[in-house]
Coordinates of C-alpha atoms in Angstrom, one line a residue:
M489 CA 0.1 0.2 0.1
F490 CA 1.8 3.8 -0.9
P491 CA -1.4 6.1 0.5
F492 CA -0.2 9.4 -0.1
H493 CA -1.5 11.7 2.8
Y494 CA -4.1 14.1 2.9
K495 CA -5.2 15.1 6.3
V496 CA -4.0 13.8 9.6
I497 CA -7.3 13.6 12.3
C498 CA -7.5 13.2 16.2
Q499 CA -11.0 11.1 17.0
K500 CA -11.3 10.3 20.3
G501 CA -7.3 10.3 21.3
N502 CA -6.2 8.4 18.6
W503 CA -4.4 9.7 15.5
Y504 CA -5.9 8.8 11.8
V505 CA -4.4 9.4 8.3
F506 CA -6.6 10.2 5.3
G507 CA -4.9 9.5 1.9
F508 CA -5.6 7.4 -1.4
C509 CA -4.8 4.3 -1.5
H510 CA -2.7 3.2 -5.1
K511 CA -3.7 -0.6 -4.6
H512 CA -7.9 -0.2 -4.0
Q513 CA -7.6 3.4 -6.6
K514 CA -9.4 4.9 -2.9
F515 CA -9.6 7.3 -0.4
M516 CA -9.1 5.6 2.8
V517 CA -8.6 6.2 6.8
Y518 CA -5.6 4.7 8.2
S519 CA -5.0 4.5 12.6
L520 CA -1.0 5.7 12.9
S521 CA -0.9 3.9 15.8
R522 CA -1.3 0.4 13.5
M523 CA 1.4 1.8 10.9
K524 CA 5.0 0.1 10.8
D525 CA 7.8 0.4 7.9
L526 CA 6.8 4.1 7.1
I527 CA 9.1 4.3 4.0
I528 CA 9.1 8.5 3.2
L529 CA 8.8 9.0 -0.4
D530 CA 10.3 11.6 -2.7
E531 CA 6.8 12.7 -4.8
F532 CA 3.7 13.4 -3.7
N533 CA 0.9 14.0 -6.3
F534 CA -2.0 15.7 -5.0
I535 CA -5.3 15.6 -5.8
E536 CA -6.9 19.5 -5.6
D537 CA -10.5 18.6 -5.0
F538 CA -10.2 15.9 -1.9
E539 CA -11.8 17.0 0.6
K540 CA -14.6 15.5 -1.3
H541 CA -13.9 12.4 -0.4
I542 CA -14.2 12.7 3.1
H543 CA -16.6 11.2 4.2
I544 CA -16.6 11.6 7.8
D545 CA -18.2 13.4 10.9
P546 CA -15.6 13.7 13.6
N547 CA -18.5 14.6 16.5
I548 CA -18.9 10.5 16.0
G549 CA -16.6 9.2 13.8
I550 CA -14.5 8.4 11.1
W551 CA -15.8 5.8 9.0
N552 CA -14.7 6.8 5.5
N553 CA -18.5 6.5 4.0
D554 CA -19.9 7.6 1.2
V555 CA -23.1 8.0 1.9
E556 CA -25.3 11.0 2.8
P557 CA -25.9 11.9 7.0
I558 CA -29.4 11.2 7.8
K559 CA -31.1 12.6 10.7
I560 CA -30.4 10.9 14.3
E561 CA -33.4 11.0 16.8
L562 CA -32.9 9.7 20.3
L563 CA -35.0 9.7 23.2
F564 CA -33.4 9.2 26.6
S565 CA -35.0 8.3 29.8
K566 CA -35.4 10.9 32.9
E567 CA -33.1 8.7 34.4
I568 CA -29.9 10.3 32.8
N569 CA -31.2 13.6 31.9
T570 CA -28.5 15.2 33.0
N571 CA -25.5 13.3 31.7
I572 CA -27.2 14.4 28.4
L573 CA -27.8 18.3 28.9
E574 CA -25.0 18.6 30.1
R575 CA -23.0 17.7 27.2
T576 CA -22.5 18.7 23.5
W577 CA -22.5 14.9 21.4
H578 CA -22.3 16.6 18.2
K579 CA -21.9 20.4 16.4
D580 CA -25.1 20.4 15.3
Q581 CA -27.2 18.6 17.5
D582 CA -31.0 19.4 18.8
C583 CA -31.0 19.0 22.6
K584 CA -34.3 18.9 25.0
Q585 CA -35.4 18.3 28.0
N586 CA -39.4 17.1 28.0
D587 CA -42.2 18.0 30.5
D588 CA -42.0 14.1 31.5
G589 CA -37.8 14.2 32.0
S590 CA -37.0 13.2 29.2
V591 CA -34.7 14.4 26.7
Y592 CA -35.0 14.0 23.1
L593 CA -31.3 14.9 21.0
S594 CA -31.8 14.8 17.4
F595 CA -28.6 15.6 14.9
T596 CA -27.1 14.3 11.4
S597 CA -24.6 11.7 11.0
N598 CA -23.5 9.3 8.3
Q599 CA -21.7 6.8 10.5
T600 CA -24.2 4.3 11.8
Q601 CA -21.7 2.1 12.7
E602 CA -20.1 4.3 15.4
L603 CA -24.0 5.1 16.4
K604 CA -24.8 1.9 17.0
Y605 CA -22.5 0.8 20.2
W606 CA -22.3 4.0 21.2
I607 CA -26.6 4.5 21.1
M608 CA -26.2 0.8 22.6
S609 CA -23.9 1.8 25.0
F610 CA -27.1 4.2 27.5
G611 CA -28.8 0.7 27.5
S612 CA -32.6 0.6 28.3
A613 CA -32.2 4.5 29.0
V614 CA -32.3 5.1 25.3
K615 CA -34.8 4.8 22.4
V616 CA -34.3 5.5 18.6
L617 CA -37.1 7.4 17.3
F618 CA -35.4 8.0 13.9
P619 CA -34.0 6.3 11.8
E620 CA -36.2 2.8 11.6
T621 CA -33.0 1.2 10.2
L622 CA -31.0 1.4 12.8
R623 CA -33.5 1.0 15.6
E624 CA -33.8 -2.2 14.3
D625 CA -29.7 -2.7 13.4
I626 CA -29.4 -2.2 16.8
K627 CA -32.3 -5.2 17.7
K628 CA -30.3 -7.4 15.5
E629 CA -26.9 -6.4 17.5
L630 CA -28.9 -7.0 21.1
L631 CA -30.2 -10.1 19.9
K632 CA -26.6 -11.5 18.8
S633 CA -25.2 -10.5 22.2
I634 CA -28.1 -12.0 24.3
E635 CA -26.6 -15.6 23.0
N636 CA -23.3 -14.5 24.3
F637 CA -24.8 -14.7 28.2

């Protein structure tokens, strides 16, 4: 693999390089901590419009998805409302407390792989309101998890 790097990104304390992979002929994300035996080349073929190939949401994750961001709507139980209300989870979030003490949180992202596990980390204190596909993916994952116990 001979990636030409275009951008270095810190995500949740880990450093990544966004670059073009000649082997796969596409832009990919590489973890710096996994890199070994690096060779610095004298050549670099800069692609002017490389930014249009970056499809990440640094608020949630850095999977390089070329899918369009979708609206995510979550409902958190009143038992954890302080934890949800006191944080900025996403730069584009809409977060408000309902009359019953529950908290509505919405934002847009294309990082459904990361979101699935982040949402599951709240256990029964969160409900996916939208999209239905994310709710179904989480249900399937939870059913698989039950088999481990």
